[in-house]
mmCIF file of C-alpha atoms in Angstrom:
data_model
loop_
_atom_site.group_PDB
_atom_site.id
_atom_site.type_symbol
_atom_site.label_atom_id
_atom_site.label_comp_id
_atom_site.label_asym_id
_atom_site.label_seq_id
_atom_site.Cartn_x
_atom_site.Cartn_y
_atom_site.Cartn_z
ATOM 1 C CA MET A 6 -0.006 -0.017 -0.008
ATOM 2 C CA PHE A 7 2.845 2.432 0.712
ATOM 3 C CA ASN A 8 4.445 1.652 -2.580
ATOM 4 C CA LEU A 9 1.090 2.276 -4.367
ATOM 5 C CA PHE A 10 0.762 5.623 -2.596
ATOM 6 C CA LEU A 11 4.303 6.633 -3.443
ATOM 7 C CA LEU A 12 3.720 5.788 -7.062
ATOM 8 C CA GLN A 13 0.588 7.790 -7.277
ATOM 9 C CA LEU A 14 2.103 10.653 -5.447
ATOM 10 C CA LEU A 15 4.780 10.871 -8.125
ATOM 11 C CA ASN A 16 2.110 10.533 -10.862
ATOM 12 C CA GLY A 17 0.183 13.357 -9.299
ATOM 13 C CA ALA A 18 3.277 15.492 -9.108
ATOM 14 C CA GLN A 19 3.928 14.800 -12.812
ATOM 15 C CA PHE A 20 0.390 15.705 -13.690
ATOM 16 C CA GLY A 21 0.544 18.838 -11.646
ATOM 17 C CA ILE A 22 3.712 19.903 -13.502
ATOM 18 C CA LEU A 23 1.815 19.732 -16.796
ATOM 19 C CA LEU A 24 -1.151 21.659 -15.304
ATOM 20 C CA PHE A 25 1.353 24.257 -14.168
ATOM 21 C CA LEU A 26 3.026 24.689 -17.563
ATOM 22 C CA VAL A 27 -0.477 25.297 -19.097
ATOM 23 C CA ALA A 28 -1.747 27.363 -16.200
ATOM 24 C CA ALA A 29 1.295 29.685 -15.982
ATOM 25 C CA GLY A 30 0.752 31.318 -19.352
ATOM 26 C CA LEU A 31 -3.041 31.456 -18.843
ATOM 27 C CA THR A 32 -2.876 33.105 -15.441
ATOM 28 C CA LEU A 33 -0.452 35.821 -16.768
ATOM 29 C CA VAL A 34 -2.752 36.453 -19.688
ATOM 30 C CA PHE A 35 -5.726 36.750 -17.373
ATOM 31 C CA GLY A 36 -4.004 38.595 -14.573
ATOM 32 C CA ILE A 37 -2.185 41.195 -16.763
ATOM 33 C CA MET A 38 -4.392 41.362 -19.853
ATOM 34 C CA ASP A 39 -7.690 40.780 -18.115
ATOM 35 C CA PHE A 40 -8.495 38.549 -21.097
ATOM 36 C CA ILE A 41 -10.371 35.228 -20.722
ATOM 37 C CA ASN A 42 -8.920 32.782 -23.300
ATOM 38 C CA LEU A 43 -10.971 29.533 -23.413
ATOM 39 C CA ALA A 44 -8.885 28.420 -26.431
ATOM 40 C CA HIS A 45 -5.545 28.245 -24.460
ATOM 41 C CA GLY A 46 -6.020 24.498 -24.223
ATOM 42 C CA VAL A 47 -5.858 24.346 -27.994
ATOM 43 C CA LEU A 48 -2.175 25.447 -27.748
ATOM 44 C CA TYR A 49 -1.481 22.517 -25.594
ATOM 45 C CA MET A 50 -3.194 20.223 -28.112
ATOM 46 C CA VAL A 51 -1.356 21.831 -31.045
ATOM 47 C CA GLY A 52 1.956 21.418 -29.327
ATOM 48 C CA ALA A 53 1.325 17.701 -28.980
ATOM 49 C CA TYR A 54 0.243 17.276 -32.637
ATOM 50 C CA LEU A 55 3.235 19.279 -33.876
ATOM 51 C CA MET A 56 5.512 17.182 -31.714
ATOM 52 C CA ALA A 57 3.998 14.026 -33.119
ATOM 53 C CA THR A 58 4.293 15.368 -36.691
ATOM 54 C CA PHE A 59 7.888 16.607 -36.419
ATOM 55 C CA ALA A 60 9.152 13.523 -34.413
ATOM 56 C CA GLY A 61 7.617 11.351 -37.153
ATOM 57 C CA MET A 62 9.077 13.304 -39.954
ATOM 58 C CA THR A 63 12.590 13.360 -38.548
ATOM 59 C CA GLY A 64 12.581 10.055 -36.676
ATOM 60 C CA ASN A 65 14.151 11.902 -33.710
ATOM 61 C CA TYR A 66 12.412 12.885 -30.495
ATOM 62 C CA TRP A 67 14.779 15.665 -29.763
ATOM 63 C CA LEU A 68 14.588 17.294 -33.228
ATOM 64 C CA GLY A 69 10.875 16.995 -33.049
ATOM 65 C CA LEU A 70 10.727 18.901 -29.766
ATOM 66 C CA MET A 71 13.199 21.509 -31.101
ATOM 67 C CA LEU A 72 10.917 22.156 -34.057
ATOM 68 C CA ALA A 73 7.511 21.902 -32.182
ATOM 69 C CA LEU A 74 8.239 24.570 -29.612
ATOM 70 C CA PRO A 75 9.017 27.416 -32.108
ATOM 71 C CA ALA A 76 6.132 26.191 -34.298
ATOM 72 C CA THR A 77 3.742 26.412 -31.424
ATOM 73 C CA LEU A 78 5.043 29.892 -30.646
ATOM 74 C CA VAL A 79 4.502 31.112 -34.209
ATOM 75 C CA PHE A 80 0.986 29.531 -34.171
ATOM 76 C CA GLY A 81 0.172 31.361 -30.895
ATOM 77 C CA LEU A 82 1.476 34.704 -32.281
ATOM 78 C CA VAL A 83 -0.668 34.271 -35.396
ATOM 79 C CA LEU A 84 -3.763 33.696 -33.187
ATOM 80 C CA GLU A 85 -2.913 36.755 -31.166
ATOM 81 C CA PHE A 86 -2.488 38.922 -34.250
ATOM 82 C CA LEU A 87 -5.548 37.699 -36.175
ATOM 83 C CA VAL A 88 -8.087 36.999 -33.390
ATOM 84 C CA PHE A 89 -7.136 37.842 -29.750
ATOM 85 C CA ARG A 90 -5.856 41.365 -30.373
ATOM 86 C CA ARG A 91 -9.321 42.281 -31.510
ATOM 87 C CA LEU A 92 -10.835 41.094 -28.270
ATOM 88 C CA TYR A 93 -8.705 42.839 -25.638
ATOM 89 C CA ASP A 94 -11.118 45.849 -25.347
ATOM 90 C CA ARG A 95 -14.265 43.764 -25.596
ATOM 91 C CA SER A 96 -16.402 42.428 -22.750
ATOM 92 C CA HIS A 97 -15.632 39.093 -21.043
ATOM 93 C CA LEU A 98 -18.763 37.644 -22.646
ATOM 94 C CA ASP A 99 -17.475 38.509 -26.096
ATOM 95 C CA GLN A 100 -14.127 36.959 -25.197
ATOM 96 C CA VAL A 101 -15.739 33.776 -23.986
ATOM 97 C CA LEU A 102 -18.006 33.355 -26.986
ATOM 98 C CA ALA A 103 -15.121 34.178 -29.471
ATOM 99 C CA THR A 104 -12.647 31.834 -27.974
ATOM 100 C CA PHE A 105 -15.110 29.107 -27.490
ATOM 101 C CA GLY A 106 -15.865 29.455 -31.145
ATOM 102 C CA LEU A 107 -12.229 29.196 -31.778
ATOM 103 C CA ILE A 108 -11.987 26.002 -29.867
ATOM 104 C CA LEU A 109 -14.577 24.408 -32.263
ATOM 105 C CA MET A 110 -12.966 25.673 -35.332
ATOM 106 C CA LEU A 111 -9.474 24.598 -34.334
ATOM 107 C CA SER A 112 -10.627 21.237 -33.099
ATOM 108 C CA GLU A 113 -12.288 20.553 -36.382
ATOM 109 C CA GLY A 114 -9.291 21.808 -38.326
ATOM 110 C CA VAL A 115 -7.087 19.220 -36.308
ATOM 111 C CA ARG A 116 -9.429 16.491 -37.233
ATOM 112 C CA ILE A 117 -9.277 17.456 -40.861
ATOM 113 C CA LEU A 118 -5.408 17.693 -40.972
ATOM 114 C CA TRP A 119 -4.612 14.630 -38.723
ATOM 115 C CA GLY A 120 -7.772 12.755 -38.481
ATOM 116 C CA SER A 121 -9.611 11.610 -35.323
ATOM 117 C CA ALA A 122 -7.397 8.499 -34.643
ATOM 118 C CA PRO A 123 -5.019 9.037 -31.716
ATOM 119 C CA LEU A 124 -1.313 9.593 -32.596
ATOM 120 C CA ASN A 125 1.609 8.224 -30.647
ATOM 121 C CA VAL A 126 5.145 9.616 -30.157
ATOM 122 C CA GLU A 127 8.090 7.280 -29.546
ATOM 123 C CA MET A 128 9.796 7.751 -26.309
ATOM 124 C CA PRO A 129 13.542 8.643 -26.558
ATOM 125 C CA GLU A 130 15.921 5.881 -25.908
ATOM 126 C CA LEU A 131 17.925 8.062 -23.528
ATOM 127 C CA LEU A 132 14.899 8.496 -21.289
ATOM 128 C CA SER A 133 13.434 4.953 -21.583
ATOM 129 C CA GLY A 134 13.507 2.406 -18.775
ATOM 130 C CA SER A 135 12.808 2.901 -15.142
ATOM 131 C CA VAL A 136 14.776 3.496 -11.910
ATOM 132 C CA PRO A 137 14.259 1.759 -8.503
ATOM 133 C CA LEU A 138 12.547 3.910 -5.791
ATOM 134 C CA ALA A 139 11.657 1.686 -2.799
ATOM 135 C CA GLY A 140 11.950 -2.069 -2.657
ATOM 136 C CA PRO A 141 10.513 -3.550 -5.878
ATOM 137 C CA LEU A 142 8.964 -0.179 -6.863
ATOM 138 C CA LYS A 143 10.322 1.291 -10.107
ATOM 139 C CA TYR A 144 9.406 4.546 -11.816
ATOM 140 C CA PRO A 145 9.788 5.472 -15.468
ATOM 141 C CA VAL A 146 12.730 7.709 -16.221
ATOM 142 C CA TYR A 147 10.714 9.683 -18.683
ATOM 143 C CA ARG A 148 8.177 10.799 -16.103
ATOM 144 C CA ILE A 149 10.977 11.803 -13.856
ATOM 145 C CA ALA A 150 12.392 13.799 -16.709
ATOM 146 C CA VAL A 151 9.004 15.487 -17.257
ATOM 147 C CA ILE A 152 8.944 16.530 -13.539
ATOM 148 C CA ALA A 153 12.546 17.868 -13.798
ATOM 149 C CA ALA A 154 11.777 19.865 -16.967
ATOM 150 C CA GLY A 155 8.659 21.343 -15.316
ATOM 151 C CA LEU A 156 10.566 22.276 -12.191
ATOM 152 C CA ALA A 157 13.320 23.883 -14.270
ATOM 153 C CA SER A 158 10.682 25.845 -16.266
ATOM 154 C CA ALA A 159 9.002 27.049 -13.096
ATOM 155 C CA VAL A 160 12.532 28.233 -11.633
ATOM 156 C CA GLY A 161 13.295 29.963 -14.958
ATOM 157 C CA LEU A 162 9.924 31.641 -14.952
ATOM 158 C CA TRP A 163 10.234 32.757 -11.355
ATOM 159 C CA ALA A 164 13.632 34.240 -12.160
ATOM 160 C CA LEU A 165 12.370 35.975 -15.248
ATOM 161 C CA ILE A 166 9.385 37.570 -13.354
ATOM 162 C CA ASN A 167 11.251 38.539 -10.167
ATOM 163 C CA HIS A 168 14.783 39.401 -11.313
ATOM 164 C CA THR A 169 14.461 40.900 -14.806
ATOM 165 C CA ARG A 170 13.188 44.218 -16.320
ATOM 166 C CA ALA A 171 10.668 42.267 -18.327
ATOM 167 C CA GLY A 172 9.429 40.670 -15.210
ATOM 168 C CA MET A 173 9.159 44.006 -13.487
ATOM 169 C CA LEU A 174 6.955 45.265 -16.307
ATOM 170 C CA LEU A 175 4.849 42.158 -16.019
ATOM 171 C CA ARG A 176 4.357 42.633 -12.385
ATOM 172 C CA ALA A 177 3.543 46.333 -12.777
ATOM 173 C CA GLY A 178 1.184 45.579 -15.554
ATOM 174 C CA ALA A 179 -0.664 43.106 -13.445
ATOM 175 C CA SER A 180 -1.018 45.621 -10.621
ATOM 176 C CA ASN A 181 -1.821 48.883 -12.663
ATOM 177 C CA ARG A 182 -2.067 48.491 -16.379
ATOM 178 C CA PRO A 183 -3.141 52.118 -17.177
ATOM 179 C CA LEU A 184 -0.127 53.496 -15.088
ATOM 180 C CA VAL A 185 2.304 51.352 -16.985
ATOM 181 C CA ALA A 186 0.879 52.568 -20.314
ATOM 182 C CA ALA A 187 1.095 56.120 -19.132
ATOM 183 C CA LEU A 188 4.836 55.677 -18.303
ATOM 184 C CA GLY A 189 5.419 54.948 -22.003
ATOM 185 C CA VAL A 190 5.569 51.177 -22.093
ATOM 186 C CA ASP A 191 4.230 49.632 -25.222
ATOM 187 C CA ILE A 192 1.271 47.723 -23.912
ATOM 188 C CA SER A 193 0.513 45.962 -27.208
ATOM 189 C CA ARG A 194 4.042 44.625 -27.378
ATOM 190 C CA LEU A 195 3.880 43.502 -23.724
ATOM 191 C CA PHE A 196 0.616 41.631 -24.323
ATOM 192 C CA MET A 197 2.163 39.983 -27.378
ATOM 193 C CA LEU A 198 5.233 38.835 -25.368
ATOM 194 C CA VAL A 199 2.970 37.529 -22.525
ATOM 195 C CA PHE A 200 0.838 35.599 -24.941
ATOM 196 C CA ALA A 201 3.767 34.212 -26.831
ATOM 197 C CA GLY A 202 5.386 32.967 -23.703
ATOM 198 C CA GLY A 203 2.159 31.382 -22.531
ATOM 199 C CA ALA A 204 1.644 29.735 -25.907
ATOM 200 C CA MET A 205 5.139 28.174 -25.833
ATOM 201 C CA LEU A 206 4.652 26.919 -22.295
ATOM 202 C CA ALA A 207 1.384 25.289 -23.232
ATOM 203 C CA GLY A 208 2.862 23.770 -26.382
ATOM 204 C CA PHE A 209 5.894 22.479 -24.390
ATOM 205 C CA ALA A 210 3.477 20.705 -22.013
ATOM 206 C CA GLY A 211 1.685 19.146 -24.902
ATOM 207 C CA ALA A 212 4.931 18.109 -26.598
ATOM 208 C CA ILE A 213 6.470 16.446 -23.536
ATOM 209 C CA VAL A 214 3.317 14.526 -22.531
ATOM 210 C CA ALA A 215 2.893 13.203 -26.077
ATOM 211 C CA PRO A 216 4.890 9.944 -25.428
ATOM 212 C CA ILE A 217 2.964 9.289 -22.315
ATOM 213 C CA LEU A 218 -0.656 10.015 -23.456
ATOM 214 C CA SER A 219 -2.110 9.523 -26.845
ATOM 215 C CA VAL A 220 -2.473 12.720 -28.897
ATOM 216 C CA ASP A 221 -6.157 13.187 -29.768
ATOM 217 C CA PRO A 222 -8.337 16.177 -30.697
ATOM 218 C CA GLY A 223 -10.045 16.357 -27.310
ATOM 219 C CA MET A 224 -6.939 16.607 -25.130
ATOM 220 C CA GLY A 225 -6.956 20.412 -24.996
ATOM 221 C CA GLU A 226 -10.520 20.736 -23.589
ATOM 222 C CA SER A 227 -9.998 18.088 -20.938
ATOM 223 C CA ILE A 228 -6.998 19.818 -19.418
ATOM 224 C CA LEU A 229 -8.442 23.357 -19.730
ATOM 225 C CA ILE A 230 -11.056 22.821 -17.023
ATOM 226 C CA LEU A 231 -8.492 21.724 -14.449
ATOM 227 C CA THR A 232 -6.295 24.614 -15.533
ATOM 228 C CA PHE A 233 -9.004 27.129 -14.555
ATOM 229 C CA VAL A 234 -9.329 25.337 -11.174
ATOM 230 C CA VAL A 235 -5.596 25.783 -10.692
ATOM 231 C CA ILE A 236 -5.833 29.520 -11.458
ATOM 232 C CA VAL A 237 -8.719 30.076 -9.086
ATOM 233 C CA ILE A 238 -7.073 28.092 -6.330
ATOM 234 C CA GLY A 239 -3.659 29.765 -6.743
ATOM 235 C CA GLY A 240 -4.959 33.318 -7.347
ATOM 236 C CA VAL A 241 -5.248 35.134 -10.655
ATOM 237 C CA GLY A 242 -1.875 36.484 -11.909
ATOM 238 C CA SER A 243 0.272 34.612 -9.410
ATOM 239 C CA ILE A 244 2.869 32.206 -10.725
ATOM 240 C CA ARG A 245 3.770 30.994 -7.237
ATOM 241 C CA GLY A 246 0.110 30.335 -6.590
ATOM 242 C CA ALA A 247 -0.297 28.556 -9.979
ATOM 243 C CA PHE A 248 2.718 26.223 -9.183
ATOM 244 C CA LEU A 249 1.457 25.304 -5.741
ATOM 245 C CA ALA A 250 -2.110 24.955 -6.733
ATOM 246 C CA ALA A 251 -1.152 22.751 -9.820
ATOM 247 C CA ILE A 252 0.826 20.424 -7.670
ATOM 248 C CA LEU A 253 -1.947 20.241 -5.168
ATOM 249 C CA VAL A 254 -4.642 19.590 -7.768
ATOM 250 C CA GLY A 255 -2.516 16.972 -9.576
ATOM 251 C CA VAL A 256 -1.865 15.019 -6.339
ATOM 252 C CA VAL A 257 -5.336 15.264 -5.084
ATOM 253 C CA ASP A 258 -6.891 14.211 -8.374
ATOM 254 C CA THR A 259 -4.387 11.299 -9.036
ATOM 255 C CA VAL A 260 -4.335 9.945 -5.452
ATOM 256 C CA GLY A 261 -8.081 10.475 -4.933
ATOM 257 C CA ARG A 262 -9.000 8.377 -8.071
ATOM 258 C CA THR A 263 -6.848 5.554 -6.832
ATOM 259 C CA PHE A 264 -7.425 5.495 -3.095
ATOM 260 C CA GLY A 265 -11.031 6.753 -2.952
ATOM 261 C CA PRO A 266 -12.492 3.358 -3.682
ATOM 262 C CA ILE A 267 -9.939 1.685 -1.344
ATOM 263 C CA TRP A 268 -10.795 4.015 1.561
ATOM 264 C CA LEU A 269 -14.543 3.633 1.039
ATOM 265 C CA ARG A 270 -14.168 -0.140 1.439
ATOM 266 C CA MET A 271 -13.767 0.456 5.117
ATOM 267 C CA VAL A 272 -17.344 1.520 5.453
ATOM 268 C CA MET A 273 -19.037 -0.052 2.222
ATOM 269 C CA ASP A 274 -19.047 -3.314 0.426
ATOM 270 C CA PRO A 275 -16.417 -3.533 -2.362
ATOM 271 C CA SER A 276 -18.747 -3.143 -5.379
ATOM 272 C CA ALA A 277 -20.529 -0.136 -3.814
ATOM 273 C CA ALA A 278 -17.172 1.436 -2.779
ATOM 274 C CA ALA A 279 -15.868 1.122 -6.368
ATOM 275 C CA GLN A 280 -18.864 2.726 -7.872
ATOM 276 C CA THR A 281 -19.105 5.487 -5.341
ATOM 277 C CA GLY A 282 -15.402 6.065 -5.464
ATOM 278 C CA ARG A 283 -15.562 6.447 -9.333
ATOM 279 C CA MET A 284 -18.327 9.075 -8.927
ATOM 280 C CA LEU A 285 -16.723 11.102 -6.020
ATOM 281 C CA ALA A 286 -13.087 11.083 -7.208
ATOM 282 C CA PRO A 287 -13.626 13.706 -10.010
ATOM 283 C CA MET A 288 -15.317 15.948 -7.496
ATOM 284 C CA LEU A 289 -12.352 16.185 -5.133
ATOM 285 C CA VAL A 290 -10.562 18.979 -6.864
ATOM 286 C CA TYR A 291 -13.758 21.103 -7.046
ATOM 287 C CA LEU A 292 -14.286 20.461 -3.229
ATOM 288 C CA LEU A 293 -10.748 21.607 -2.705
ATOM 289 C CA MET A 294 -11.392 24.769 -4.730
ATOM 290 C CA ALA A 295 -14.570 25.440 -2.702
ATOM 291 C CA ALA A 296 -12.741 25.013 0.535
ATOM 292 C CA VAL A 297 -9.919 27.411 -0.588
ATOM 293 C CA LEU A 298 -12.399 30.028 -1.753
ATOM 294 C CA PHE A 299 -14.251 29.818 1.480
ATOM 295 C CA TYR A 300 -11.189 30.795 3.518
ATOM 296 C CA SER A 301 -9.550 33.062 0.857
ATOM 297 C CA PRO A 302 -11.862 34.227 -1.923
ATOM 298 C CA THR A 303 -8.960 35.530 -4.002
ATOM 299 C CA GLY A 304 -7.110 32.252 -3.888
ATOM 300 C CA LEU A 305 -3.974 31.253 -2.109
ATOM 301 C CA PHE A 306 -1.840 34.160 -3.417
ATOM 302 C CA GLY A 307 -4.495 36.401 -5.054
ATOM 303 C CA ARG A 308 -4.302 40.087 -4.744
ATOM 304 C CA ARG A 309 -6.691 41.353 -2.152
ATOM 305 C CA GLY A 310 -9.398 43.504 -3.770
ATOM 306 C CA ALA A 311 -8.761 41.830 -7.214
ATOM 307 C CA LYS A 312 -11.874 41.563 -9.344
#
């Protein structure tokens, strides 16, 4: 039982890292630009599809990754220039409707280009195999590499925001956007850079998860819901909050789905416990969100008085 818990704890941390990579860009876009982008999950999906395409064309995982990241960045910039830039000054309802329509269009476009059948990406030989953890328990090297890459991205993003001039402008824009514009900062360029960074992080998450999960047209929508949960729990505009909330949500969701039915067997018969556990497990992250909002309506690290 301890080995199973440790395994699911690591799986939850790995899932949380992926959630953070998607949520980091989205929380900056929402916190700084006050822009609700429901299509952010599409960038995660496109990153995975581009990874599958380039890795298949080159026959090399690393070349595929090196090509997929700038391609996702360019794709995000094209969307920002053609669509999102025209929505910044519109109401949140207009933003929600427009970006939801974009989800439908891009998902259908992916089906037309790549089909509806799931795609797979070969795992690199360097990161194949597993390492011993405790007793007979082994853990895949690739999943450890995903956790390490996510942690490195989180440290780099923290350093960028807290110790560079660009990060200073981002923090100032999140606190008082009109004042930053009045000081002569090109807000349009700042928005473009924020969106580009968020697009590449989401594409990176999709690319590195491609060898673990099948690449399919619905993968963007499935992660987007949990991404918004992460942002709400962590606090809008807070990278630190997004990281802690992502790890928390990933662990609660993964461990809860595995151990929920096991714990319920203590008070219920096995068949009822299994059925009830399957129904309750997906609700755990939302109960967690409700509990956090009850004690802190702005999230763990949200700004007081934020709208």
